[in-house]
């Protein structure tokens, strides 16, 4: 039986002091709908800025339903990220740096870096932004 927590989005936007930084927190289990939401938020950032830096903070991460995310969504997400992302930091969660490096063509100059949970301050400094609120 679903609980009231099932409706809580796994992806939450984090406001920053730079409008060309997209930051979010990913909590718990990520559904296909959560992934669609994440891509929609990123598309909004790309519409405002041709190039963005990204910070993703994983808390209590419990996996992704990759099989439920359409191939088209994955492909579009990859293509758009290749055109718009300059730098991407992840805090905690899985070490996706090697996976995402394979996402970008060798000619795409994007910097990726993973930080441990206790290195959150360093991750924000590396991106060059601070959370607001």
mmCIF file of C-alpha atoms in Angstrom:
data_model
loop_
_atom_site.group_PDB
_atom_site.id
_atom_site.type_symbol
_atom_site.label_atom_id
_atom_site.label_comp_id
_atom_site.label_asym_id
_atom_site.label_seq_id
_atom_site.Cartn_x
_atom_site.Cartn_y
_atom_site.Cartn_z
ATOM 1 C CA UNK A 1 0.000 0.000 0.000
ATOM 2 C CA UNK A 2 1.547 3.361 -1.012
ATOM 3 C CA UNK A 3 2.317 5.791 1.769
ATOM 4 C CA UNK A 4 1.975 9.561 1.710
ATOM 5 C CA UNK A 5 5.757 9.731 1.273
ATOM 6 C CA UNK A 6 5.514 8.084 -2.154
ATOM 7 C CA UNK A 7 4.377 11.417 -3.599
ATOM 8 C CA UNK A 8 7.396 13.357 -2.271
ATOM 9 C CA UNK A 9 9.673 14.267 -5.198
ATOM 10 C CA UNK A 10 13.177 12.826 -4.968
ATOM 11 C CA UNK A 11 14.614 15.887 -6.742
ATOM 12 C CA UNK A 12 14.570 19.284 -5.034
ATOM 13 C CA UNK A 13 16.065 22.447 -6.523
ATOM 14 C CA UNK A 14 18.582 24.348 -4.374
ATOM 15 C CA UNK A 15 18.677 28.113 -4.928
ATOM 16 C CA UNK A 16 22.178 29.555 -5.265
ATOM 17 C CA UNK A 17 23.875 32.935 -5.330
ATOM 18 C CA UNK A 18 24.672 32.473 -9.045
ATOM 19 C CA UNK A 19 21.863 32.236 -11.563
ATOM 20 C CA UNK A 20 24.002 30.179 -13.985
ATOM 21 C CA UNK A 21 24.397 27.359 -11.435
ATOM 22 C CA UNK A 22 21.848 24.569 -11.321
ATOM 23 C CA UNK A 23 21.943 22.828 -7.937
ATOM 24 C CA UNK A 24 19.665 20.133 -6.618
ATOM 25 C CA UNK A 25 19.319 17.559 -3.891
ATOM 26 C CA UNK A 26 18.404 13.988 -4.771
ATOM 27 C CA UNK A 27 16.906 12.054 -1.877
ATOM 28 C CA UNK A 28 15.857 8.441 -1.581
ATOM 29 C CA UNK A 29 14.725 6.410 -4.580
ATOM 30 C CA UNK A 30 14.518 8.169 -7.960
ATOM 31 C CA UNK A 31 11.577 7.215 -10.168
ATOM 32 C CA UNK A 32 11.162 7.827 -13.886
ATOM 33 C CA UNK A 33 8.867 10.754 -13.006
ATOM 34 C CA UNK A 34 11.583 12.229 -10.785
ATOM 35 C CA UNK A 35 14.050 11.934 -13.661
ATOM 36 C CA UNK A 36 11.619 13.693 -15.998
ATOM 37 C CA UNK A 37 11.292 16.436 -13.372
ATOM 38 C CA UNK A 38 15.094 16.750 -13.132
ATOM 39 C CA UNK A 39 15.446 17.024 -16.905
ATOM 40 C CA UNK A 40 12.691 19.635 -16.996
ATOM 41 C CA UNK A 41 14.455 21.716 -14.355
ATOM 42 C CA UNK A 42 17.720 21.444 -16.287
ATOM 43 C CA UNK A 43 15.986 22.465 -19.521
ATOM 44 C CA UNK A 44 14.748 25.573 -17.724
ATOM 45 C CA UNK A 45 18.312 26.406 -16.666
ATOM 46 C CA UNK A 46 19.577 25.842 -20.232
ATOM 47 C CA UNK A 47 16.870 28.161 -21.589
ATOM 48 C CA UNK A 48 18.153 30.964 -19.350
ATOM 49 C CA UNK A 49 21.896 30.307 -19.781
ATOM 50 C CA UNK A 50 23.740 28.701 -22.651
ATOM 51 C CA UNK A 51 26.347 27.327 -20.210
ATOM 52 C CA UNK A 52 25.688 26.226 -16.625
ATOM 53 C CA UNK A 53 27.558 24.640 -13.762
ATOM 54 C CA UNK A 54 25.745 21.832 -11.949
ATOM 55 C CA UNK A 55 25.897 20.584 -8.360
ATOM 56 C CA UNK A 56 23.994 17.471 -7.274
ATOM 57 C CA UNK A 57 23.811 16.592 -3.575
ATOM 58 C CA UNK A 58 22.762 13.003 -2.855
ATOM 59 C CA UNK A 59 21.181 12.352 0.556
ATOM 60 C CA UNK A 60 19.921 8.940 1.613
ATOM 61 C CA UNK A 61 20.184 7.929 -2.044
ATOM 62 C CA UNK A 62 18.448 4.632 -2.800
ATOM 63 C CA UNK A 63 18.914 4.094 -6.544
ATOM 64 C CA UNK A 64 17.258 4.962 -9.859
ATOM 65 C CA UNK A 65 14.685 3.052 -11.911
ATOM 66 C CA UNK A 66 16.806 3.344 -15.097
ATOM 67 C CA UNK A 67 14.694 0.744 -16.898
ATOM 68 C CA UNK A 68 11.641 2.986 -16.490
ATOM 69 C CA UNK A 69 13.354 6.071 -17.973
ATOM 70 C CA UNK A 70 12.747 6.171 -21.713
ATOM 71 C CA UNK A 71 15.722 5.879 -24.051
ATOM 72 C CA UNK A 72 14.589 9.109 -25.706
ATOM 73 C CA UNK A 73 14.696 10.961 -22.367
ATOM 74 C CA UNK A 74 18.170 9.598 -21.618
ATOM 75 C CA UNK A 75 19.454 10.509 -25.093
ATOM 76 C CA UNK A 76 18.005 14.035 -25.000
ATOM 77 C CA UNK A 77 19.397 14.577 -21.506
ATOM 78 C CA UNK A 78 22.842 13.499 -22.672
ATOM 79 C CA UNK A 79 22.782 15.670 -25.791
ATOM 80 C CA UNK A 80 21.581 18.759 -23.950
ATOM 81 C CA UNK A 81 24.060 18.312 -21.088
ATOM 82 C CA UNK A 82 26.886 17.980 -23.635
ATOM 83 C CA UNK A 83 25.930 21.362 -25.088
ATOM 84 C CA UNK A 84 25.243 23.247 -21.865
ATOM 85 C CA UNK A 85 27.174 21.879 -18.841
ATOM 86 C CA UNK A 86 30.633 23.330 -18.079
ATOM 87 C CA UNK A 87 31.313 21.813 -14.687
ATOM 88 C CA UNK A 88 29.450 19.252 -12.582
ATOM 89 C CA UNK A 89 29.994 18.379 -8.918
ATOM 90 C CA UNK A 90 28.305 15.555 -7.046
ATOM 91 C CA UNK A 91 28.248 15.254 -3.279
ATOM 92 C CA UNK A 92 27.790 11.868 -1.635
ATOM 93 C CA UNK A 93 25.883 9.053 -3.256
ATOM 94 C CA UNK A 94 27.377 6.835 -5.929
ATOM 95 C CA UNK A 95 30.591 7.684 -7.746
ATOM 96 C CA UNK A 96 29.080 8.488 -11.134
ATOM 97 C CA UNK A 97 32.039 10.505 -12.419
ATOM 98 C CA UNK A 98 33.409 7.687 -14.595
ATOM 99 C CA UNK A 99 29.895 6.850 -15.844
ATOM 100 C CA UNK A 100 29.128 10.456 -16.784
ATOM 101 C CA UNK A 101 32.549 10.965 -18.378
ATOM 102 C CA UNK A 102 31.451 8.331 -20.885
ATOM 103 C CA UNK A 103 28.257 10.344 -21.407
ATOM 104 C CA UNK A 104 30.137 13.269 -22.928
ATOM 105 C CA UNK A 105 31.974 13.129 -26.257
ATOM 106 C CA UNK A 106 35.766 13.429 -25.918
ATOM 107 C CA UNK A 107 35.557 16.789 -27.682
ATOM 108 C CA UNK A 108 33.211 18.162 -24.992
ATOM 109 C CA UNK A 109 35.132 20.075 -22.347
ATOM 110 C CA UNK A 110 33.156 19.394 -19.156
ATOM 111 C CA UNK A 111 34.752 19.022 -15.744
ATOM 112 C CA UNK A 112 33.298 16.389 -13.413
ATOM 113 C CA UNK A 113 34.197 15.884 -9.777
ATOM 114 C CA UNK A 114 32.784 13.850 -6.906
ATOM 115 C CA UNK A 115 32.945 14.954 -3.274
ATOM 116 C CA UNK A 116 32.263 12.946 -0.117
ATOM 117 C CA UNK A 117 29.406 13.955 2.206
ATOM 118 C CA UNK A 118 31.822 15.735 4.540
ATOM 119 C CA UNK A 119 33.257 17.759 1.619
ATOM 120 C CA UNK A 120 30.109 19.735 0.808
ATOM 121 C CA UNK A 121 31.793 23.084 1.453
ATOM 122 C CA UNK A 122 34.635 22.168 -0.954
ATOM 123 C CA UNK A 123 32.111 21.146 -3.622
ATOM 124 C CA UNK A 124 30.367 24.507 -3.444
ATOM 125 C CA UNK A 125 33.729 26.289 -3.585
ATOM 126 C CA UNK A 126 34.770 24.228 -6.621
ATOM 127 C CA UNK A 127 31.543 25.199 -8.420
ATOM 128 C CA UNK A 128 32.031 28.809 -7.294
ATOM 129 C CA UNK A 129 28.607 29.300 -5.732
ATOM 130 C CA UNK A 130 26.818 29.130 -2.401
ATOM 131 C CA UNK A 131 23.360 27.859 -1.498
ATOM 132 C CA UNK A 132 20.769 30.463 -0.523
ATOM 133 C CA UNK A 133 18.335 29.900 2.320
#
